[in-house]
Every structure is written in structure tokens, then in C-alpha cells.
mmCIF file of C-alpha atoms in Angstrom:
data_model
loop_
_atom_site.group_PDB
_atom_site.id
_atom_site.type_symbol
_atom_site.label_atom_id
_atom_site.label_comp_id
_atom_site.label_asym_id
_atom_site.label_seq_id
_atom_site.Cartn_x
_atom_site.Cartn_y
_atom_site.Cartn_z
ATOM 1 C CA MET N 1 10.014 22.584 0.906
ATOM 2 C CA THR N 2 11.359 18.906 0.550
ATOM 3 C CA ALA N 3 11.468 17.205 -2.544
ATOM 4 C CA PRO N 4 9.307 13.897 -2.548
ATOM 5 C CA LEU N 5 10.865 10.605 -2.275
ATOM 6 C CA LEU N 6 8.283 9.209 -4.652
ATOM 7 C CA ALA N 7 5.659 10.852 -6.457
ATOM 8 C CA LEU N 8 2.899 9.517 -8.592
ATOM 9 C CA GLN N 9 1.663 11.564 -11.427
ATOM 10 C CA GLY N 10 -1.680 10.947 -13.120
ATOM 11 C CA VAL N 11 -1.169 7.363 -12.854
ATOM 12 C CA SER N 12 -3.909 4.947 -14.142
ATOM 13 C CA LYS N 13 -3.604 1.008 -14.181
ATOM 14 C CA HIS N 14 -6.107 -0.728 -16.523
ATOM 15 C CA TYR N 15 -6.697 -4.365 -16.757
ATOM 16 C CA ALA N 16 -8.449 -6.587 -19.523
ATOM 17 C CA ALA N 17 -11.406 -8.077 -18.072
ATOM 18 C CA LYS N 18 -11.868 -11.875 -18.485
ATOM 19 C CA PRO N 19 -14.953 -11.796 -20.783
ATOM 20 C CA SER N 20 -17.669 -14.294 -20.818
ATOM 21 C CA LEU N 21 -18.369 -16.485 -23.687
ATOM 22 C CA LEU N 22 -20.559 -13.940 -25.204
ATOM 23 C CA GLY N 23 -18.607 -10.959 -24.331
ATOM 24 C CA ARG N 24 -15.786 -12.387 -26.260
ATOM 25 C CA LEU N 25 -17.977 -11.521 -29.472
ATOM 26 C CA LEU N 26 -17.997 -7.853 -28.604
ATOM 27 C CA PRO N 27 -15.930 -5.460 -30.515
ATOM 28 C CA ASN N 28 -14.770 -3.290 -27.550
ATOM 29 C CA GLN N 29 -13.497 -5.708 -24.540
ATOM 30 C CA PRO N 30 -14.383 -4.483 -21.158
ATOM 31 C CA VAL N 31 -11.430 -3.146 -18.996
ATOM 32 C CA VAL N 32 -10.933 -3.275 -15.408
ATOM 33 C CA ARG N 33 -9.871 0.408 -14.484
ATOM 34 C CA ALA N 34 -8.387 -0.535 -10.821
ATOM 35 C CA VAL N 35 -6.244 2.797 -10.657
ATOM 36 C CA GLN N 36 -7.787 6.239 -12.193
ATOM 37 C CA GLN N 37 -5.399 9.439 -12.655
ATOM 38 C CA VAL N 38 -3.868 8.774 -8.966
ATOM 39 C CA THR N 39 -1.301 11.823 -8.099
ATOM 40 C CA LEU N 40 0.368 11.634 -4.782
ATOM 41 C CA ASP N 41 3.656 12.826 -3.289
ATOM 42 C CA ILE N 42 5.348 10.849 -0.291
ATOM 43 C CA ALA N 43 8.244 12.938 1.543
ATOM 44 C CA PRO N 44 11.549 11.384 2.512
ATOM 45 C CA GLY N 45 11.118 9.671 6.150
ATOM 46 C CA GLU N 46 7.163 10.034 5.911
ATOM 47 C CA ILE N 47 4.726 7.127 6.471
ATOM 48 C CA LEU N 48 1.599 7.748 4.248
ATOM 49 C CA GLY N 49 -1.294 5.707 5.106
ATOM 50 C CA LEU N 50 -3.473 4.269 2.124
ATOM 51 C CA VAL N 51 -7.154 3.416 2.944
ATOM 52 C CA GLY N 52 -10.494 2.462 1.518
ATOM 53 C CA GLU N 53 -12.648 -0.692 1.174
ATOM 54 C CA SER N 54 -11.741 -4.082 -0.749
ATOM 55 C CA GLY N 55 -11.400 -3.300 -4.154
ATOM 56 C CA SER N 56 -10.664 0.136 -3.939
ATOM 57 C CA GLY N 57 -7.263 -0.581 -6.084
ATOM 58 C CA LYS N 58 -4.962 0.182 -3.025
ATOM 59 C CA SER N 59 -2.851 -3.053 -3.419
ATOM 60 C CA THR N 60 -2.495 -2.418 -7.239
ATOM 61 C CA LEU N 61 -1.310 1.469 -6.716
ATOM 62 C CA GLY N 62 1.131 -0.095 -4.441
ATOM 63 C CA ARG N 63 2.601 -2.327 -7.012
ATOM 64 C CA VAL N 64 2.637 0.410 -9.836
ATOM 65 C CA ALA N 65 4.647 2.573 -6.890
ATOM 66 C CA LEU N 66 7.347 -0.111 -7.027
ATOM 67 C CA HIS N 67 6.982 -0.368 -10.686
ATOM 68 C CA LEU N 68 6.008 -4.182 -10.126
ATOM 69 C CA GLU N 69 3.435 -3.333 -12.979
ATOM 70 C CA PRO N 70 4.031 -0.502 -15.302
ATOM 71 C CA PRO N 71 1.172 2.332 -15.369
ATOM 72 C CA THR N 72 -1.105 2.229 -18.133
ATOM 73 C CA GLU N 73 -1.036 6.290 -18.089
ATOM 74 C CA GLY N 74 1.108 8.494 -16.318
ATOM 75 C CA GLN N 75 4.525 8.216 -14.663
ATOM 76 C CA VAL N 76 6.215 7.187 -11.261
ATOM 77 C CA LEU N 77 8.922 9.402 -10.172
ATOM 78 C CA PHE N 78 11.856 7.985 -7.403
ATOM 79 C CA GLN N 79 13.998 10.886 -6.284
ATOM 80 C CA GLY N 80 12.839 12.926 -9.376
ATOM 81 C CA ARG N 81 13.656 9.898 -11.974
ATOM 82 C CA PRO N 82 11.525 7.065 -13.561
ATOM 83 C CA PRO N 83 12.328 3.843 -12.146
ATOM 84 C CA ALA N 84 12.760 2.523 -15.461
ATOM 85 C CA GLU N 85 16.079 4.537 -16.194
ATOM 86 C CA ASP N 86 17.887 2.559 -13.670
ATOM 87 C CA LEU N 87 16.092 -0.467 -12.611
ATOM 88 C CA ALA N 88 18.442 -2.489 -10.777
ATOM 89 C CA GLY N 89 18.908 0.573 -8.455
ATOM 90 C CA PHE N 90 15.379 1.511 -7.880
ATOM 91 C CA ARG N 91 14.709 -2.437 -6.881
ATOM 92 C CA ARG N 92 17.721 -1.672 -4.466
ATOM 93 C CA ARG N 93 16.020 1.308 -3.016
ATOM 94 C CA ALA N 94 12.065 0.288 -2.810
ATOM 95 C CA GLN N 95 11.274 -2.988 -1.532
ATOM 96 C CA MET N 96 7.451 -4.650 -0.796
ATOM 97 C CA VAL N 97 6.194 -6.454 2.682
ATOM 98 C CA PHE N 98 3.355 -8.608 1.486
ATOM 99 C CA GLN N 99 0.425 -9.319 3.328
ATOM 100 C CA ASP N 100 0.697 -13.062 3.919
ATOM 101 C CA PRO N 101 3.792 -14.237 5.165
ATOM 102 C CA GLN N 102 2.691 -17.999 4.696
ATOM 103 C CA SER N 103 2.300 -17.471 0.961
ATOM 104 C CA SER N 104 4.852 -14.819 0.329
ATOM 105 C CA LEU N 105 7.839 -17.405 1.478
ATOM 106 C CA ASN N 106 9.101 -20.344 -0.478
ATOM 107 C CA ARG N 107 8.231 -23.111 1.822
ATOM 108 C CA SER N 108 10.931 -25.424 0.070
ATOM 109 C CA LEU N 109 13.762 -22.897 1.189
ATOM 110 C CA THR N 110 15.455 -22.464 4.516
ATOM 111 C CA ILE N 111 15.175 -18.942 5.911
ATOM 112 C CA GLU N 112 19.053 -18.438 5.132
ATOM 113 C CA ARG N 113 18.243 -19.321 1.475
ATOM 114 C CA ILE N 114 15.169 -16.995 1.367
ATOM 115 C CA LEU N 115 17.555 -14.237 3.065
ATOM 116 C CA ASP N 116 20.487 -14.870 0.802
ATOM 117 C CA SER N 117 18.194 -14.523 -2.256
ATOM 118 C CA PRO N 118 17.818 -10.666 -2.588
ATOM 119 C CA LEU N 119 21.586 -10.520 -1.200
ATOM 120 C CA SER N 120 23.009 -12.794 -4.285
ATOM 121 C CA VAL N 121 20.724 -11.082 -6.805
ATOM 122 C CA HIS N 122 21.945 -7.671 -6.026
ATOM 123 C CA ARG N 123 25.807 -9.040 -5.597
ATOM 124 C CA TYR N 124 26.046 -7.836 -1.955
ATOM 125 C CA GLY N 125 29.517 -9.593 -1.549
ATOM 126 C CA PRO N 126 30.707 -13.133 -1.285
ATOM 127 C CA ALA N 127 29.194 -15.743 0.629
ATOM 128 C CA ALA N 128 30.889 -14.879 3.813
ATOM 129 C CA ALA N 129 29.621 -11.486 3.974
ATOM 130 C CA ARG N 130 25.978 -12.318 2.714
ATOM 131 C CA ARG N 131 25.890 -15.116 5.985
ATOM 132 C CA ALA N 132 27.004 -12.214 8.334
ATOM 133 C CA ARG N 133 24.200 -9.833 6.978
ATOM 134 C CA ILE N 134 21.615 -12.313 7.122
ATOM 135 C CA VAL N 135 22.600 -12.696 10.882
ATOM 136 C CA GLU N 136 22.256 -9.304 11.178
ATOM 137 C CA LEU N 137 18.968 -9.029 9.513
ATOM 138 C CA LEU N 138 17.697 -11.850 11.648
ATOM 139 C CA GLU N 139 18.723 -9.911 14.751
ATOM 140 C CA LEU N 140 17.324 -6.784 13.349
ATOM 141 C CA VAL N 141 13.787 -7.935 13.191
ATOM 142 C CA GLY N 142 13.891 -9.579 16.763
ATOM 143 C CA LEU N 143 14.643 -13.385 15.740
ATOM 144 C CA ARG N 144 17.408 -15.687 16.871
ATOM 145 C CA ALA N 145 20.424 -16.348 14.365
ATOM 146 C CA ASP N 146 19.614 -20.106 14.531
ATOM 147 C CA MET N 147 16.401 -19.680 12.883
ATOM 148 C CA MET N 148 18.100 -19.356 9.712
ATOM 149 C CA ARG N 149 18.372 -23.152 9.595
ATOM 150 C CA ARG N 150 14.378 -23.426 9.807
ATOM 151 C CA TYR N 151 11.812 -23.570 7.428
ATOM 152 C CA PRO N 152 8.406 -21.206 7.132
ATOM 153 C CA HIS N 153 6.181 -23.576 8.163
ATOM 154 C CA GLU N 154 8.460 -24.292 11.130
ATOM 155 C CA LEU N 155 7.785 -20.804 12.324
ATOM 156 C CA SER N 156 4.774 -18.991 13.809
ATOM 157 C CA GLY N 157 2.913 -16.400 11.400
ATOM 158 C CA GLY N 158 4.386 -13.414 13.739
ATOM 159 C CA GLN N 159 8.024 -15.076 12.937
ATOM 160 C CA ARG N 160 7.311 -15.322 9.251
ATOM 161 C CA GLN N 161 6.350 -11.789 8.680
ATOM 162 C CA ARG N 162 9.361 -10.619 10.496
ATOM 163 C CA VAL N 163 11.082 -12.475 7.875
ATOM 164 C CA GLY N 164 9.424 -11.209 5.210
ATOM 165 C CA ILE N 165 10.451 -7.974 6.600
ATOM 166 C CA ALA N 166 14.167 -8.877 7.043
ATOM 167 C CA ARG N 167 14.127 -10.094 3.181
ATOM 168 C CA ALA N 168 12.501 -6.587 2.346
ATOM 169 C CA LEU N 169 15.413 -4.734 4.550
ATOM 170 C CA ALA N 170 18.319 -7.273 3.244
ATOM 171 C CA ILE N 171 19.426 -4.939 0.594
ATOM 172 C CA GLU N 172 18.934 -1.343 2.611
ATOM 173 C CA PRO N 173 16.230 0.196 0.861
ATOM 174 C CA ALA N 174 15.068 3.750 1.371
ATOM 175 C CA PHE N 175 11.228 3.242 0.545
ATOM 176 C CA LEU N 176 8.798 0.335 1.750
ATOM 177 C CA VAL N 177 5.246 -0.504 0.561
ATOM 178 C CA LEU N 178 3.686 -2.649 3.395
ATOM 179 C CA ASP N 179 0.719 -4.136 1.902
ATOM 180 C CA GLU N 180 -1.736 -4.781 4.897
ATOM 181 C CA PRO N 181 1.513 -6.700 6.539
ATOM 182 C CA THR N 182 -1.011 -7.456 9.918
ATOM 183 C CA SER N 183 -4.341 -8.457 8.435
ATOM 184 C CA ALA N 184 -3.061 -11.848 8.349
ATOM 185 C CA LEU N 185 -1.615 -11.935 12.145
ATOM 186 C CA ASP N 186 -3.321 -13.048 15.257
ATOM 187 C CA VAL N 187 -4.416 -9.739 17.343
ATOM 188 C CA SER N 188 -1.759 -10.578 20.178
ATOM 189 C CA ILE N 189 1.164 -10.376 16.979
ATOM 190 C CA GLN N 190 -0.012 -7.178 15.285
ATOM 191 C CA ALA N 191 1.011 -4.735 17.870
ATOM 192 C CA GLN N 192 4.411 -6.434 17.714
ATOM 193 C CA VAL N 193 4.726 -6.427 14.278
ATOM 194 C CA VAL N 194 3.389 -2.747 14.112
ATOM 195 C CA ASN N 195 5.950 -1.622 17.343
ATOM 196 C CA LEU N 196 9.070 -3.280 14.973
ATOM 197 C CA LEU N 197 7.956 -1.577 12.044
ATOM 198 C CA VAL N 198 7.799 1.757 13.901
ATOM 199 C CA GLU N 199 11.382 0.984 15.561
ATOM 200 C CA LEU N 200 13.007 0.031 12.173
ATOM 201 C CA GLN N 201 11.240 3.263 10.648
ATOM 202 C CA GLN N 202 12.973 5.305 12.913
ATOM 203 C CA ARG N 203 16.266 3.690 13.495
ATOM 204 C CA LEU N 204 16.679 3.002 9.812
ATOM 205 C CA SER N 205 15.235 6.511 8.497
ATOM 206 C CA LEU N 206 12.656 4.605 6.164
ATOM 207 C CA THR N 207 9.907 5.781 4.180
ATOM 208 C CA TYR N 208 6.624 3.578 4.444
ATOM 209 C CA LEU N 209 3.214 3.632 2.191
ATOM 210 C CA PHE N 210 1.236 1.887 4.618
ATOM 211 C CA ILE N 211 -1.933 -0.271 2.843
ATOM 212 C CA SER N 212 -4.435 -0.978 5.711
ATOM 213 C CA HIS N 213 -8.182 -1.594 6.441
ATOM 214 C CA ASP N 214 -7.793 -0.844 10.114
ATOM 215 C CA LEU N 215 -8.384 3.070 10.473
ATOM 216 C CA ARG N 216 -7.493 2.806 13.830
ATOM 217 C CA LEU N 217 -4.149 1.728 13.157
ATOM 218 C CA VAL N 218 -3.491 3.958 10.377
ATOM 219 C CA ARG N 219 -4.413 7.078 12.439
ATOM 220 C CA TRP N 220 -2.146 6.314 15.331
ATOM 221 C CA LEU N 221 0.939 5.281 12.943
ATOM 222 C CA CYS N 222 0.933 7.483 9.693
ATOM 223 C CA ASP N 223 1.691 10.973 9.317
ATOM 224 C CA ARG N 224 -0.946 11.592 6.599
ATOM 225 C CA ILE N 225 -3.732 9.450 5.311
ATOM 226 C CA ALA N 226 -4.631 8.934 1.545
ATOM 227 C CA VAL N 227 -8.589 7.834 0.993
ATOM 228 C CA MET N 228 -8.778 5.647 -2.288
ATOM 229 C CA TYR N 229 -12.459 5.049 -3.592
ATOM 230 C CA LEU N 230 -12.679 3.082 -6.690
ATOM 231 C CA GLY N 231 -9.511 3.779 -8.200
ATOM 232 C CA ARG N 232 -9.384 7.083 -7.221
ATOM 233 C CA ILE N 233 -7.884 9.263 -4.338
ATOM 234 C CA VAL N 234 -10.734 11.268 -2.922
ATOM 235 C CA GLU N 235 -9.010 13.165 0.033
ATOM 236 C CA VAL N 236 -5.586 13.283 1.522
ATOM 237 C CA GLY N 237 -4.548 14.912 4.795
ATOM 238 C CA PRO N 238 -2.555 14.526 8.238
ATOM 239 C CA ALA N 239 -3.724 11.908 9.975
ATOM 240 C CA ALA N 240 -5.154 13.981 13.277
ATOM 241 C CA GLN N 241 -6.749 16.156 11.133
ATOM 242 C CA LEU N 242 -8.601 13.767 8.485
ATOM 243 C CA TRP N 243 -10.039 11.558 11.499
ATOM 244 C CA GLU N 244 -11.622 14.598 13.475
ATOM 245 C CA ALA N 245 -12.718 16.877 10.478
ATOM 246 C CA PRO N 246 -13.101 14.577 7.521
ATOM 247 C CA ALA N 247 -13.605 16.571 4.037
ATOM 248 C CA HIS N 248 -15.201 13.870 1.952
ATOM 249 C CA PRO N 249 -18.593 12.126 2.262
ATOM 250 C CA TYR N 250 -16.389 8.685 1.844
ATOM 251 C CA THR N 251 -14.481 9.450 4.402
ATOM 252 C CA ARG N 252 -17.192 10.159 6.661
ATOM 253 C CA ALA N 253 -18.441 7.364 6.335
ATOM 254 C CA LEU N 254 -15.385 5.313 6.562
ATOM 255 C CA LEU N 255 -14.688 6.398 9.883
ATOM 256 C CA ALA N 256 -18.480 6.468 10.976
ATOM 257 C CA ALA N 257 -18.186 2.820 10.071
ATOM 258 C CA VAL N 258 -14.975 2.657 12.657
ATOM 259 C CA THR N 259 -16.534 4.695 15.519
ATOM 260 C CA ALA N 260 -20.235 3.838 15.408
ATOM 261 C CA GLU N 261 -21.664 2.822 18.648
ATOM 262 C CA THR N 262 -24.924 1.651 17.395
ATOM 263 C CA LEU N 263 -26.224 -0.561 14.777
ATOM 264 C CA ALA N 264 -27.554 2.568 12.485
ATOM 265 C CA PRO N 265 -26.889 2.003 8.955
ATOM 266 C CA PRO N 266 -23.803 3.785 7.302
ATOM 267 C CA GLU N 267 -23.882 7.135 5.728
ATOM 268 C CA ALA N 268 -22.815 5.323 2.537
ATOM 269 C CA ALA N 269 -25.396 2.621 1.283
ATOM 270 C CA GLY N 270 -25.201 0.288 -1.356
ATOM 271 C CA GLU N 271 -21.973 -1.667 -2.814
ATOM 272 C CA VAL N 272 -18.766 -0.566 -4.682
ATOM 273 C CA PRO N 273 -19.701 -0.270 -8.326
ATOM 274 C CA SER N 274 -17.711 -2.159 -10.825
ATOM 275 C CA PRO N 275 -14.486 -0.812 -11.910
ATOM 276 C CA ILE N 276 -15.329 -2.151 -15.164
ATOM 277 C CA ARG N 277 -18.506 0.182 -15.422
ATOM 278 C CA PRO N 278 -17.813 2.890 -13.145
ATOM 279 C CA PRO N 279 -20.717 5.442 -12.631
ATOM 280 C CA PRO N 280 -20.344 8.865 -14.654
ATOM 281 C CA GLY N 281 -19.105 12.083 -12.514
ATOM 282 C CA CYS N 282 -18.126 11.612 -9.396
ATOM 283 C CA ALA N 283 -17.650 7.829 -8.937
ATOM 284 C CA PHE N 284 -19.172 8.087 -5.111
ATOM 285 C CA HIS N 285 -22.300 9.672 -6.203
ATOM 286 C CA PRO N 286 -24.342 6.345 -6.230
ATOM 287 C CA ARG N 287 -23.728 5.972 -2.602
ATOM 288 C CA CYS N 288 -23.276 9.340 -1.330
ATOM 289 C CA PRO N 289 -25.986 10.846 1.107
ATOM 290 C CA ALA N 290 -25.011 14.790 0.041
ATOM 291 C CA ALA N 291 -25.201 13.598 -3.868
ATOM 292 C CA GLY N 292 -26.446 16.246 -6.245
ATOM 293 C CA PRO N 293 -26.957 16.846 -10.151
ATOM 294 C CA ARG N 294 -23.929 18.113 -10.529
ATOM 295 C CA CYS N 295 -22.059 15.227 -9.082
ATOM 296 C CA ALA N 296 -23.681 12.789 -11.426
ATOM 297 C CA ALA N 297 -22.524 14.555 -14.312
ATOM 298 C CA GLU N 298 -19.197 16.160 -13.661
ATOM 299 C CA ALA N 299 -16.021 14.484 -12.302
ATOM 300 C CA PRO N 300 -14.683 16.682 -9.061
ATOM 301 C CA ARG N 301 -11.288 18.434 -9.429
ATOM 302 C CA ALA N 302 -8.728 17.372 -6.519
ATOM 303 C CA LEU N 303 -8.994 20.725 -4.283
ATOM 304 C CA ALA N 304 -6.155 21.817 -2.018
ATOM 305 C CA GLN N 305 -6.959 22.334 1.800
ATOM 306 C CA PRO N 306 -5.450 23.939 4.658
ATOM 307 C CA LEU N 307 -2.448 22.420 6.054
ATOM 308 C CA GLY N 308 -1.597 20.353 2.891
ATOM 309 C CA ALA N 309 -4.357 18.598 2.164
ATOM 310 C CA MET N 310 -6.318 17.697 -0.493
ATOM 311 C CA VAL N 311 -10.296 16.823 -1.508
ATOM 312 C CA ALA N 312 -11.800 16.042 -4.549
ATOM 313 C CA CYS N 313 -15.757 16.709 -4.038
ATOM 314 C CA HIS N 314 -18.151 19.161 -5.274
ATOM 315 C CA LEU N 315 -19.081 20.012 -1.689
ATOM 316 C CA HIS N 316 -15.808 22.115 -1.811
ATOM 317 C CA ASP N 317 -15.951 23.497 -5.266
ATOM 318 C CA GLY N 318 -19.350 25.401 -5.568
ATOM 319 C CA GLY N 319 -22.115 22.909 -4.621
ATOM 320 C CA VAL N 320 -23.671 20.069 -5.940
ATOM 321 C CA GLY N 321 -26.278 21.087 -7.343
#
């Protein structure tokens, strides 16, 4: 069995919530539990999709995976080692493509200076070698070399995102976190960027954590899908299996919302609870049509399923009664 490239082991990430004026007088300050006890492996060369509603903790998990934010609990391992043991080396091997290329690129710098920045920080070589690498990167993402003299505002949204991808690839990483990389783009441009990402993944033998709201895209693009709800992973499985036979009620609700052809109400009623005060037991039980007394009292365990899948639900662990 291939060892994972990246492993999250019992990872949690908590933030101190900004309290109200009255809340500042309380002895126990509120805590946002953005990520809760996540254990997840990503194999070399795999594209793992991460899906869930807004506020489920997907982007936070991506930042923790890249050690942009240290976990509150648990650990991240990259090729079997904690990133902190060699942070500079880890930064060379793991990079991020952000959601909005307009805000993630410094508008006061030319494209050449934007792409030169990671090369200079990691001492890629002399100026001539870095310039040659910048030309290579622009061609790699389908842009002309003369665009290096332009500023971000002179490019289209799709071109800016290509620059963001080129910047992430500048120092030849093995692993990319793609945080909603197409959601800020026009629909006509999204397919071009996705096709580019697929081509680069195959050409450069990259590993992706692909964060998205677009379940149809994730099904087509990804090898496996992890479903996240209120900071926890509730189901993981091969993309085709999870789409055709979802095991968790929340996964079924997400897919029903995507595939519904009527205006019938969704299976998961109500709003996502606050991560400051998550429900006891299974966090999904207030919205779950199959919930029982056990769901409100006991958090479900992560249970292995056929074909390397996982589900955390009492329906698969003795029942909800």
C-alpha cells in the first residue's frame, strides 16, 4: 500500500471568537471550532475533493494542511514528517492556489515580479535563470511571455488565475491545495482553467486537495471525495461510488440539492448550526431526517466501508435508536 503524501491525524483548529461587550465579562470566552478531529490521507498523484456547505471548515482545513495555520490539536505529516521539522523544504513542496485571483495578486507589481518573488525567496538562481523560469511558467499555463510586463488589472480573470497557478508551480511543488479555484471566474472560463489543472496534474505528477462547492465538477475531476460538515469529515469515498450510493444522510442531501429537478424541499432542513455552539452528539442530527435519540447523545465513530470508503453515522453503527 502506497504511503500517503499528506496525512492529517486528529486535526482540530479553534479560534477565539470576537465576543460582544457583554460576552467580554464572561469567564469562559467563546471558541469557534472551525475544524474538529479530522483524520484524512492523500495519496501521491491523487486528486481529493473536499465538499460541504459554506462555513463547514473546508478552507480552514486547507490552510492547516499547508501549515499556514498550525493545528490546535493533532498533527499534519508530509511524507511522514511534520512540516515544522523543515518548514522551508515543506514550502517548496506544498503550495496553494487561492479562490480570487484579483485579491491574491499584488496589484502594484508586474506579473514578472509576482512570479519572481517565490523564486527569489527560495534562491532559485541568478536573475537570468529566474527570468527564464518565469517565461517557462507563463508558457506552462498558456500565457504569452510578453505578459510578464503587465499588471494584474490588465489581465482578464482567467488570465489572472493562470498567473496564480504559475506562481504556485514556480518552485516545483508536489502538492497543491486548490481553494475554489474556479468560483470567481465566468462560466465560460471555468472549463478552460479546470482543463489546465488536469493537464498540469498529469504532466507534472501533482497531488491536489481540490476544495469546491461544485459537486458535479468534483465528481468529474477527483479520484475521491471527502464530505465535511461543521468542521468534521462525515464521509469519504471514491468519487463514482459516493455519487451513486452516498452512505451519510448529509451527503445524500447535498447530492439531492444538485440533482433535483423539482422544487421539493431538501432533505436537510434548516441552517447550519454555529461552530461556536455545535450540537451535542452528531452535529448533523438537528437537520437529519433519519436522526434518533442516539444521534443527539453520542457522536458517531468513523467506520471503514467497502472500497476504501469511510462514513461517520449511527445508521451504519447499530442504529439511531
